Amino acid sequence: MTLLWMLLGLFALIAINVPIAVSLAVVAVVAMIATQGVDILPNVALVMFDGATNFPLLAIPLFIFAGAIMNTSGISRRLIAFASALFGFIKGGLAMVNVAASMFFAEMSGSAVADVAALGSILIPAMRRKGYPRGFAAAVTSSSATIAIIIPPSIPMILYAVMSDSSVVQLFVAGIVPGVLGGVIMMFVCYWFAVRYNYPVEEVFRLKRVWTTFKDASWAFLLPLIILGGIFGGLVTATEGAGLAVAASLFIGGVVYRELNWPHLRKAIIDGGISTAVVMLLVAASALVGNYLTELQVPQELAAAITSWTDNRYLVLALLNVFFLVVGLFLHSAAAIILVVPIVMPLVNAVGIDPVHFGIVVTLNLGIGQQTPPVASVLITACSVAKADIWEVSRINVYFVAVIVAVLMMVTYIPAIPMFLVRLFYG
Amino acid sequence: MANIRKGFERLLETIVILIMVTLTVIVLVAVIYRKAGASLSWYDEIASVLLAWLTYYGAALAALHREHIGFSGLVKALKPAVRIPFIVISEVCILGFFALLAWVGFQVLVVLKGDNLISLPQIPTRLTQSVIPIGAILFIIAEALGIPELLKKAARPDGFANIDIPGETEPKSDSAATEVPRP
């Protein structure tokens, strides 16, 4: 009964626009007072502090900071030039450049929204000048950024790893094949659109131009080597890799490209700090609710209730897919991971689903949520950059979201797709 | 009022910059020391404390910018006469929670007298935990500073524009390249 009141209270507070972090904390505090009295209150301060000291989450501010530096130091521009030299000769080439640049950028930044802000502000106007419809330009940018968060590093994966107590490095490895697969299929969809609506060729293929742009972007290509090579090679942890990403992007942006200036850097640090704080306050508040739900044995009871009905892992995965898709419609991906993952993990473990496999399923599900209104953080950012109507973009975006759904289905029911590389490297 | 808000914003921004830079430097120094075979014993504990500080000082700054994750669709769809009471209730919940957090945070500081960090015994735990009451008070100030503007906008039929939907507010494409929205 207490749980039902907590849920009702939570929905009511969220509905009247109380921030989700505060809503969580308020319902947890009220439930704690109702069941354990006011003497429990000092625990609120202790849990809210401990919840924010989760060491593995330290990678989040550092990856956000590194992404911000890359945005402001000309790295994005060079990646786009290289992708353009490589794919621009194909019909609808600029749309493919958009997808390819997203995939490159994803190897350095962990955030789909940062991806849209960085690449969209350059590519959407360029696509408009070439005659691509506004809605199409925004849809490609938006969906390719979402598929890119499956490619490591990925902030949602870091959050998932902490909430599910699984290996962040294995999650990163598991994301590579589905991410590349999704990107390639999206490029085919772009080509299909280009042929159907006669979109233009961006530039003639010239090997010399490929080489020039590659040379210009070569320092930027060092970044994924440093970040992912260090993490996958076991030389550094994910947190240390994120720290190295900051140092390397500062060096490349400031010393090599000389495009970094203090006002941009200052804004990048502040925006990164705010983004981190917003997510971390959610984490801290969820620790309050988590402690309470654990005492009530809610996750275990949920697992027992569902496994008494079925222990077929594919059926459970189908149920969880539908559940996460619905959650993703209304919750920001970070909030959804923090709120839901700890509750469903006992069920996931009980039916024998690999937590790393499930992590990719969750990330893809919430990626779809980033594209589906009313809460569609990535789509909204793309619309904002393109100055396009959200519904006009959504009508075209349906095709690209269908690609993400197709990848989700493949990842869900063919576990070898995400897990092949994990098993190869980690047995 | 505008000057107070600006000064308060500058203060929080400076704190956030200091913490972000210190965190980055500590992580990099720790990598170098670990690779040199002399791991820093205090690295994990201090970095975790700084993350908590970033959380609460950054949260106050996010409150000033109204950037905390929420679901505003329903309130925005209401007429001003119905919308304003909900906004008032929402603000009371936010301010009430952080007032409680500040109060219990100070109580905890009293209890922690004499405790020190494990890896750096010269640092009192009260210093690290002080972020809870101080952060809560800063959050209250940040939230309160935005209330008059929020109510003014909410009272206008077309004033409570949805910042999420392009065209309803000023375009922000100029700053898009340097923006780092939340993950």
Coordinates of C-alpha atoms in Angstrom, one line a residue, chain A residues 85-345:
Chain A
A85 CA 35.4 13.7 -48.7
L86 CA 34.7 10.0 -48.0
F87 CA 30.9 9.8 -48.6
G88 CA 30.0 13.1 -50.3
F89 CA 30.2 11.7 -53.9
I90 CA 27.2 9.4 -53.3
K91 CA 23.7 10.6 -54.0
G92 CA 22.4 12.1 -50.8
G93 CA 26.0 12.1 -49.7
L94 CA 25.6 15.0 -47.2
A95 CA 23.0 13.0 -45.2
M96 CA 25.4 10.0 -45.1
V97 CA 28.2 12.4 -44.0
N98 CA 25.8 13.4 -41.1
V99 CA 25.5 9.7 -40.1
A100 CA 29.2 9.0 -40.5
A101 CA 30.3 12.1 -38.6
S102 CA 27.9 11.2 -35.8
M103 CA 29.6 7.8 -35.6
F104 CA 33.1 9.3 -35.5
F105 CA 32.0 11.9 -32.9
A106 CA 30.4 9.2 -30.8
E107 CA 33.8 7.6 -30.3
M108 CA 34.8 10.6 -28.3
S109 CA 31.8 12.1 -26.7
G110 CA 29.3 10.1 -24.7
S111 CA 26.2 12.2 -25.2
A112 CA 23.7 12.2 -28.1
V113 CA 22.5 15.7 -27.2
A114 CA 26.0 17.0 -27.3
D115 CA 26.4 15.2 -30.7
V116 CA 23.4 17.0 -32.1
A117 CA 24.5 20.4 -30.8
A118 CA 28.0 20.0 -32.2
L119 CA 27.3 18.4 -35.6
G120 CA 23.8 19.7 -36.2
S121 CA 24.7 23.3 -36.0
I122 CA 27.2 22.8 -38.9
L123 CA 25.5 20.1 -40.9
I124 CA 21.8 21.1 -40.8
P125 CA 22.5 24.5 -42.4
A126 CA 24.8 22.9 -44.9
M127 CA 22.0 20.4 -45.8
R128 CA 19.5 23.2 -46.1
R129 CA 21.8 25.1 -48.5
K130 CA 22.0 22.0 -50.7
G131 CA 18.2 21.8 -50.9
Y132 CA 17.5 19.0 -48.4
P133 CA 14.1 19.6 -46.7
R134 CA 14.4 21.0 -43.2
G135 CA 12.6 18.1 -41.6
F136 CA 14.8 15.5 -43.3
A137 CA 18.0 17.3 -42.2
A138 CA 16.8 17.4 -38.6
A139 CA 15.6 13.8 -38.6
V140 CA 18.9 12.4 -39.9
T141 CA 20.9 14.5 -37.4
S142 CA 18.6 13.5 -34.5
S143 CA 18.4 9.7 -35.1
S144 CA 22.1 9.3 -36.1
A145 CA 23.1 10.9 -32.8
T146 CA 21.0 8.4 -30.9
I147 CA 22.4 5.4 -32.7
A148 CA 25.8 6.9 -31.9
I149 CA 25.3 6.7 -28.1
I150 CA 25.5 2.9 -28.5
I151 CA 29.0 3.4 -29.8
P152 CA 31.4 3.8 -26.8
P153 CA 32.0 5.8 -24.8
S154 CA 28.4 6.3 -23.7
I155 CA 27.1 8.2 -20.6
P156 CA 23.9 6.2 -20.4
M157 CA 26.0 3.0 -20.3
I158 CA 28.2 4.4 -17.5
L159 CA 25.0 5.1 -15.5
Y160 CA 23.6 1.7 -16.3
A161 CA 26.8 0.0 -15.3
V162 CA 26.7 1.7 -11.9
M163 CA 23.0 1.0 -11.3
S164 CA 23.2 -2.6 -12.4
D165 CA 26.7 -3.3 -10.9
S166 CA 28.0 -4.5 -14.3
S167 CA 31.3 -3.9 -16.2
V168 CA 31.3 -0.5 -18.0
V169 CA 34.2 -1.7 -20.2
Q170 CA 32.2 -4.8 -21.3
L171 CA 29.2 -2.6 -22.0
F172 CA 31.4 -0.3 -24.2
V173 CA 32.6 -3.3 -26.1
A174 CA 29.1 -4.7 -26.5
G175 CA 27.9 -1.5 -28.0
I176 CA 30.3 -1.4 -30.9
V177 CA 28.7 -3.9 -33.3
P178 CA 25.0 -2.7 -32.8
G179 CA 26.2 0.9 -33.1
V180 CA 28.0 0.4 -36.4
L181 CA 25.2 -1.8 -37.7
G182 CA 22.6 0.9 -36.9
G183 CA 24.8 3.6 -38.5
V184 CA 25.3 1.6 -41.7
I185 CA 21.5 0.8 -42.0
M186 CA 20.8 4.5 -41.5
M187 CA 23.1 5.3 -44.4
F188 CA 21.1 3.0 -46.6
V189 CA 17.9 4.7 -45.6
C190 CA 19.5 8.1 -46.4
Y191 CA 20.4 6.7 -49.9
W192 CA 16.8 5.4 -50.4
F193 CA 15.5 8.9 -49.6
A194 CA 18.1 10.5 -51.8
V195 CA 17.1 8.3 -54.8
R196 CA 13.4 8.7 -54.2
Y197 CA 13.5 12.5 -53.8
N198 CA 16.5 13.2 -56.0
Y199 CA 18.8 14.7 -53.3
P200 CA 22.1 16.0 -54.6
V201 CA 25.7 14.8 -54.6
E202 CA 27.8 16.7 -52.2
E203 CA 31.2 16.7 -53.9
V204 CA 33.2 14.7 -56.5
F205 CA 35.3 11.9 -55.0
R206 CA 39.0 12.8 -55.0
L207 CA 41.6 10.7 -53.3
K208 CA 43.7 13.8 -52.7
R209 CA 40.8 15.5 -50.9
V210 CA 40.3 12.4 -48.7
W211 CA 44.0 12.5 -47.9
T212 CA 44.1 16.2 -47.1
T213 CA 41.0 16.1 -44.9
F214 CA 42.3 12.9 -43.2
K215 CA 45.6 14.7 -42.4
D216 CA 43.8 17.7 -41.1
A217 CA 41.6 15.5 -38.9
S218 CA 44.4 13.0 -37.9
W219 CA 44.9 14.6 -34.5
A220 CA 41.2 14.2 -33.9
F221 CA 41.4 10.5 -34.8
L222 CA 44.0 10.1 -32.1
L223 CA 41.3 10.9 -29.5
P224 CA 39.3 7.6 -29.9
L225 CA 42.6 5.7 -30.0
I226 CA 43.6 7.3 -26.7
I227 CA 40.2 6.9 -25.0
L228 CA 39.0 3.6 -26.3
G229 CA 42.5 2.0 -26.7
G230 CA 43.4 2.9 -23.2
I231 CA 40.1 1.6 -21.7
F232 CA 39.8 -1.6 -23.8
G233 CA 43.5 -2.3 -23.5
G234 CA 43.1 -2.2 -19.7
L235 CA 45.7 0.6 -19.4
V236 CA 43.2 2.9 -17.8
T237 CA 39.8 2.7 -16.1
A238 CA 36.8 4.3 -17.7
T239 CA 37.2 7.3 -15.3
E240 CA 40.8 7.7 -16.1
G241 CA 40.1 7.3 -19.8
A242 CA 37.6 10.2 -19.5
G243 CA 40.3 12.3 -17.7
L244 CA 42.7 11.5 -20.6
A245 CA 40.1 12.5 -23.1
V246 CA 39.9 15.9 -21.4
A247 CA 43.7 16.3 -21.4
A248 CA 44.0 15.1 -25.0
S249 CA 41.2 17.3 -26.3
L250 CA 42.6 20.3 -24.5
F251 CA 46.0 19.7 -26.1
I252 CA 44.6 19.1 -29.6
G253 CA 42.1 22.0 -29.5
G254 CA 44.4 24.4 -27.7
V255 CA 47.9 23.6 -28.9
V256 CA 47.5 21.8 -32.3
Y257 CA 44.4 23.5 -33.8
R258 CA 44.7 26.7 -31.7
E259 CA 40.9 27.2 -31.8
L260 CA 40.2 27.0 -28.1
N261 CA 39.6 30.3 -26.3
W262 CA 38.8 31.1 -22.7
P263 CA 35.2 32.3 -23.1
H264 CA 34.3 29.1 -25.0
L265 CA 36.2 26.9 -22.5
R266 CA 34.6 28.6 -19.6
K267 CA 31.2 28.1 -21.0
A268 CA 32.0 24.5 -21.7
I269 CA 33.2 23.9 -18.1
I270 CA 30.0 25.5 -16.7
D271 CA 27.7 23.7 -19.0
G272 CA 29.5 20.4 -18.3
G273 CA 29.2 21.1 -14.5
I274 CA 25.5 21.8 -14.7
S275 CA 24.8 18.7 -16.9
T276 CA 26.7 16.6 -14.4
A277 CA 24.9 18.1 -11.4
V278 CA 21.5 17.5 -13.0
V279 CA 22.2 13.8 -13.4
M280 CA 24.0 13.4 -10.1
L281 CA 21.2 15.0 -8.1
L282 CA 18.9 12.4 -9.6
V283 CA 21.4 9.7 -8.6
A284 CA 21.5 11.0 -5.1
A285 CA 17.7 11.3 -4.8
S286 CA 17.3 7.8 -6.2
A287 CA 19.6 6.5 -3.5
L288 CA 17.0 7.6 -1.0
V289 CA 14.2 5.8 -2.8
G290 CA 16.4 2.9 -3.6
N291 CA 17.2 2.3 0.1
Y292 CA 13.6 2.4 1.0
L293 CA 12.5 0.1 -1.9
T294 CA 15.2 -2.3 -0.9
E295 CA 14.0 -2.4 2.6
L296 CA 10.5 -3.2 1.3
Q297 CA 12.1 -5.9 -1.0
V298 CA 10.2 -4.4 -3.9
P299 CA 12.6 -5.4 -6.7
Q300 CA 12.8 -9.0 -5.4
E301 CA 9.0 -9.2 -5.1
L302 CA 8.6 -8.0 -8.6
A303 CA 11.0 -10.6 -9.9
A304 CA 9.2 -13.3 -8.0
A305 CA 5.8 -12.2 -9.3
I306 CA 6.9 -12.2 -12.9
T307 CA 9.0 -15.4 -12.7
S308 CA 6.1 -17.2 -11.2
W309 CA 4.2 -16.4 -14.3
T310 CA 7.0 -17.0 -16.8
D311 CA 10.7 -17.6 -16.7
N312 CA 11.1 -17.5 -20.5
R313 CA 13.9 -14.9 -20.9
Y314 CA 12.7 -13.9 -24.4
L315 CA 9.2 -13.2 -23.1
V316 CA 10.6 -11.3 -20.2
L317 CA 12.8 -9.3 -22.6
A318 CA 9.8 -8.5 -24.7
L319 CA 7.9 -7.3 -21.6
L320 CA 10.9 -5.2 -20.5
N321 CA 11.2 -3.8 -24.0
V322 CA 7.6 -2.6 -24.0
F323 CA 8.0 -1.2 -20.5
F324 CA 11.2 0.7 -21.3
L325 CA 9.7 2.1 -24.5
V326 CA 6.8 3.5 -22.5
V327 CA 9.1 4.8 -19.8
G328 CA 11.3 6.4 -22.5
L329 CA 8.3 8.3 -23.8
F330 CA 7.9 10.2 -20.6
L331 CA 11.3 10.2 -18.9
H332 CA 14.7 11.5 -19.8
S333 CA 17.1 8.5 -20.4
A334 CA 19.3 9.3 -17.3
A335 CA 16.2 9.5 -15.1
A336 CA 14.8 6.3 -16.6
I337 CA 18.0 4.3 -16.0
I338 CA 18.4 5.6 -12.4
L339 CA 14.8 4.9 -11.5
V340 CA 14.0 1.7 -13.3
V341 CA 17.2 -0.3 -13.7
P342 CA 17.7 -1.1 -10.0
I343 CA 14.1 -2.3 -9.7
V344 CA 14.2 -4.7 -12.7
M345 CA 17.7 -6.1 -12.2

